[in-house]
Amino acid sequence: MHHTAQHIPSFIQALAPVIDRYGYLAVIGLIFLEDFGVPVPGETVLIASAFYAGIGRLDIFLVAILGFIGAVIGDNVGFAIGKYGGHPLVEKFGKYIFLTPSRIQKVEDYFRKHGAKIVVIARFVDGLRQANGIIAGLSEMSWLKFVSFNALGAALWVGTWSAIGYFGGDHIQTFLHYQLYFTAAVVVAVLVYLAVRLMRKRRTAGTAKPSSH
């Protein structure tokens, strides 16, 4: 699919030199760095790269695949930092990404209560997206659980913003203007999916439970 390049939004024009010079490396590299706390515009790079795919300069499948890989690996680096570096390391460097000890404690408590849901939804919340893996590691979530739900969140996030960047064309600015609504719709869809999954799991467990005599 090719759009006309008559009107390229200003935020994409600002990233043009980076994408032109580094191409796919910018996609995977910047999303990877953003996902363990480095303050780089990973989401914007993904949308801009998908837009460039829409006008024929990049391949949308490679953009999506590399975006997904960068997101998953970056969050796993964050998880390792939280799990093995612990509170001393996170509190020492957390101030650079606005992770104060009190904020860390609040988010950590929330992770312990809501675990999987937060890992998926955090992907769509700026600020929480960057700290997601670190806090999951600190809260002692199992790695297998984290990597499963993190991959689901990354797939939804990459799919959503790649599609908007690719198909948005001249209307991409309008889509981004209503970004909050898009995010809310995706979050609701994720919550519904997780609720249905949990209900099925409980129903299956209830059916499998041996009856007492």
Coordinates of C-alpha atoms in Angstrom, one line a residue:
M1 CA 0.0 0.0 0.0
H2 CA 1.4 3.4 -1.0
H3 CA 0.2 6.8 0.1
T4 CA 1.2 10.1 -1.5
A5 CA 3.9 11.9 0.4
Q6 CA 2.2 15.3 -0.2
H7 CA 1.7 15.9 3.5
I8 CA 4.1 14.4 6.0
P9 CA 3.3 15.3 9.6
S10 CA 5.9 17.5 11.4
F11 CA 6.8 14.8 14.0
I12 CA 7.6 12.4 11.2
Q13 CA 9.6 15.0 9.4
A14 CA 11.6 15.5 12.6
L15 CA 12.5 11.8 12.6
A16 CA 13.2 11.6 8.9
P17 CA 17.0 12.0 9.2
V18 CA 17.2 9.2 11.8
I19 CA 15.0 6.8 9.7
D20 CA 16.7 7.7 6.4
R21 CA 20.2 7.1 8.0
Y22 CA 19.5 4.0 10.2
G23 CA 16.4 2.5 8.7
Y24 CA 15.3 -0.7 10.3
L25 CA 18.1 -0.4 12.9
A26 CA 16.4 2.8 14.2
V27 CA 13.1 0.8 14.6
I28 CA 14.6 -2.1 16.7
G29 CA 17.3 -0.1 18.4
L30 CA 15.2 2.9 19.7
I31 CA 12.2 0.7 20.8
F32 CA 14.7 -1.6 22.5
L33 CA 16.3 1.3 24.4
E34 CA 12.9 2.9 25.4
D35 CA 11.6 -0.4 26.8
F36 CA 14.1 -0.5 29.7
G37 CA 13.9 3.1 30.6
V38 CA 16.1 5.1 28.2
P39 CA 14.2 8.3 27.3
V40 CA 14.0 7.9 23.5
P41 CA 10.8 8.3 21.4
G42 CA 10.3 4.5 20.7
E43 CA 6.5 4.8 20.0
T44 CA 7.0 7.7 17.7
V45 CA 9.7 5.9 15.8
L46 CA 7.4 2.9 15.3
I47 CA 4.5 5.1 14.0
A48 CA 6.9 7.1 11.8
S49 CA 8.5 4.0 10.4
A50 CA 5.1 2.5 9.6
F51 CA 4.1 5.7 7.8
Y52 CA 7.3 5.5 5.8
A53 CA 6.3 1.9 4.9
G54 CA 3.0 3.3 3.7
I55 CA 4.7 5.6 1.2
G56 CA 7.0 2.7 0.1
R57 CA 10.3 3.6 1.8
L58 CA 10.3 0.7 4.2
D59 CA 8.6 -2.8 4.5
I60 CA 5.7 -2.8 6.9
F61 CA 6.3 -6.5 7.9
L62 CA 9.9 -5.8 8.8
V63 CA 8.9 -2.7 10.7
A64 CA 6.3 -4.7 12.7
I65 CA 8.6 -7.7 13.3
L66 CA 11.6 -5.6 14.4
G67 CA 9.4 -3.4 16.5
F68 CA 8.0 -6.5 18.3
I69 CA 11.5 -8.0 18.8
G70 CA 12.9 -4.7 20.1
A71 CA 10.0 -4.3 22.5
V72 CA 10.2 -7.8 24.0
I73 CA 14.0 -7.8 24.4
G74 CA 14.0 -4.3 25.9
D75 CA 11.4 -5.3 28.5
N76 CA 13.3 -8.4 29.3
V77 CA 16.4 -6.3 29.9
G78 CA 14.3 -4.1 32.2
F79 CA 13.0 -7.2 34.0
A80 CA 16.6 -8.5 34.6
I81 CA 17.6 -5.0 35.9
G82 CA 14.7 -5.1 38.4
K83 CA 15.2 -8.7 39.4
Y84 CA 19.0 -8.8 39.7
G85 CA 19.8 -5.2 40.3
G86 CA 17.1 -4.8 43.0
H87 CA 15.9 -1.6 44.7
P88 CA 19.4 -0.1 45.3
L89 CA 20.2 -0.1 41.5
V90 CA 16.7 1.1 40.4
E91 CA 16.6 3.8 43.0
K92 CA 20.0 5.0 42.1
F93 CA 19.2 5.5 38.4
G94 CA 15.4 5.6 38.5
K95 CA 15.4 9.3 39.1
Y96 CA 16.5 9.9 35.5
I97 CA 13.2 8.3 34.3
F98 CA 11.1 9.8 37.2
L99 CA 11.1 6.5 39.2
T100 CA 11.2 7.9 42.7
P101 CA 11.2 5.3 45.7
S102 CA 7.6 6.2 46.5
R103 CA 6.4 5.8 42.9
I104 CA 8.3 2.5 42.7
Q105 CA 6.5 1.2 45.8
K106 CA 3.1 2.2 44.6
V107 CA 3.5 0.6 41.2
E108 CA 5.1 -2.5 42.7
D109 CA 2.1 -3.0 45.0
Y110 CA -0.2 -2.6 42.0
F111 CA 1.9 -5.2 40.0
R112 CA 1.6 -7.7 42.9
K113 CA -2.2 -7.3 42.9
H114 CA -2.9 -7.2 39.2
G115 CA 0.3 -8.8 37.6
A116 CA -0.6 -10.0 34.1
K117 CA -3.1 -7.3 33.3
I118 CA -0.7 -4.5 34.1
V119 CA 2.1 -6.1 32.0
V120 CA -0.2 -6.1 29.0
I121 CA -1.8 -2.6 29.5
A122 CA 1.5 -0.9 30.6
R123 CA 2.6 -1.2 27.0
F124 CA 0.0 1.5 26.0
V125 CA 0.8 3.9 28.9
D126 CA 3.6 6.3 28.4
G127 CA 5.9 6.2 31.4
L128 CA 4.7 2.9 32.6
R129 CA 5.7 1.4 29.2
Q130 CA 9.4 2.3 30.0
A131 CA 9.3 1.1 33.6
N132 CA 7.1 -2.0 33.0
G133 CA 9.9 -4.7 32.9
I134 CA 11.9 -3.1 35.7
I135 CA 8.9 -3.0 38.1
A136 CA 7.9 -6.6 37.1
G137 CA 11.4 -7.7 38.0
L138 CA 11.3 -5.9 41.4
S139 CA 7.9 -7.3 42.3
E140 CA 9.3 -10.9 41.9
M141 CA 6.9 -11.9 39.1
S142 CA 7.9 -15.2 37.5
W143 CA 9.8 -14.7 34.3
L144 CA 7.7 -17.1 32.3
K145 CA 4.5 -15.2 33.3
F146 CA 6.1 -11.9 32.5
V147 CA 7.5 -12.9 29.1
S148 CA 4.1 -14.4 28.0
F149 CA 2.0 -11.4 28.8
N150 CA 4.7 -9.0 27.8
A151 CA 4.8 -10.6 24.3
L152 CA 1.0 -10.3 24.1
G153 CA 1.2 -6.6 25.1
A154 CA 4.0 -6.0 22.6
A155 CA 2.1 -7.7 19.8
L156 CA -1.0 -5.6 20.4
W157 CA 1.0 -2.4 20.8
V158 CA 3.1 -2.9 17.7
G159 CA 0.1 -4.1 15.7
T160 CA -2.0 -1.0 16.7
W161 CA 0.5 1.7 16.1
S162 CA 2.0 0.1 13.0
A163 CA -1.5 -0.1 11.5
I164 CA -2.3 3.5 12.3
G165 CA 1.1 4.7 10.9
Y166 CA 0.7 2.5 7.8
F167 CA -2.9 3.1 6.9
G168 CA -3.3 6.6 8.5
G169 CA -1.8 8.4 5.5
D170 CA -2.8 12.0 5.3
H171 CA -5.1 11.5 8.3
I172 CA -2.5 10.2 10.7
Q173 CA -2.5 13.5 12.6
T174 CA -6.2 13.0 13.2
F175 CA -5.7 9.5 14.5
L176 CA -3.0 10.7 16.9
H177 CA -5.2 13.5 18.1
Y178 CA -7.5 10.9 19.4
Q179 CA -4.7 8.7 20.7
L180 CA -6.2 8.6 24.2
Y181 CA -9.4 7.1 22.8
F182 CA -7.5 4.5 20.8
T183 CA -5.5 3.5 23.8
A184 CA -8.6 3.3 26.0
A185 CA -10.4 1.1 23.4
V186 CA -7.4 -1.3 23.3
V187 CA -7.1 -1.4 27.1
V188 CA -10.8 -2.3 27.4
A189 CA -10.4 -5.0 24.7
V190 CA -7.4 -6.4 26.6
L191 CA -9.3 -6.4 30.0
V192 CA -12.2 -8.2 28.4
Y193 CA -9.9 -10.8 26.8
L194 CA -8.1 -11.4 30.1
A195 CA -11.4 -11.6 32.0
V196 CA -12.8 -14.2 29.6
R197 CA -9.6 -16.2 29.8
L198 CA -9.6 -16.1 33.6
M199 CA -13.3 -17.2 33.7
R200 CA -12.6 -20.1 31.3
K201 CA -9.6 -21.1 33.4
R202 CA -11.6 -21.1 36.6
R203 CA -14.5 -23.0 34.9
T204 CA -12.0 -25.6 33.7
A205 CA -10.4 -25.9 37.1
G206 CA -13.9 -26.3 38.7
T207 CA -14.8 -29.0 36.2
A208 CA -11.6 -30.9 36.7
K209 CA -11.8 -30.8 40.5
P210 CA -12.6 -34.3 41.9
S211 CA -16.0 -34.5 43.7
S212 CA -15.8 -35.4 47.4
H213 CA -17.6 -38.5 48.6

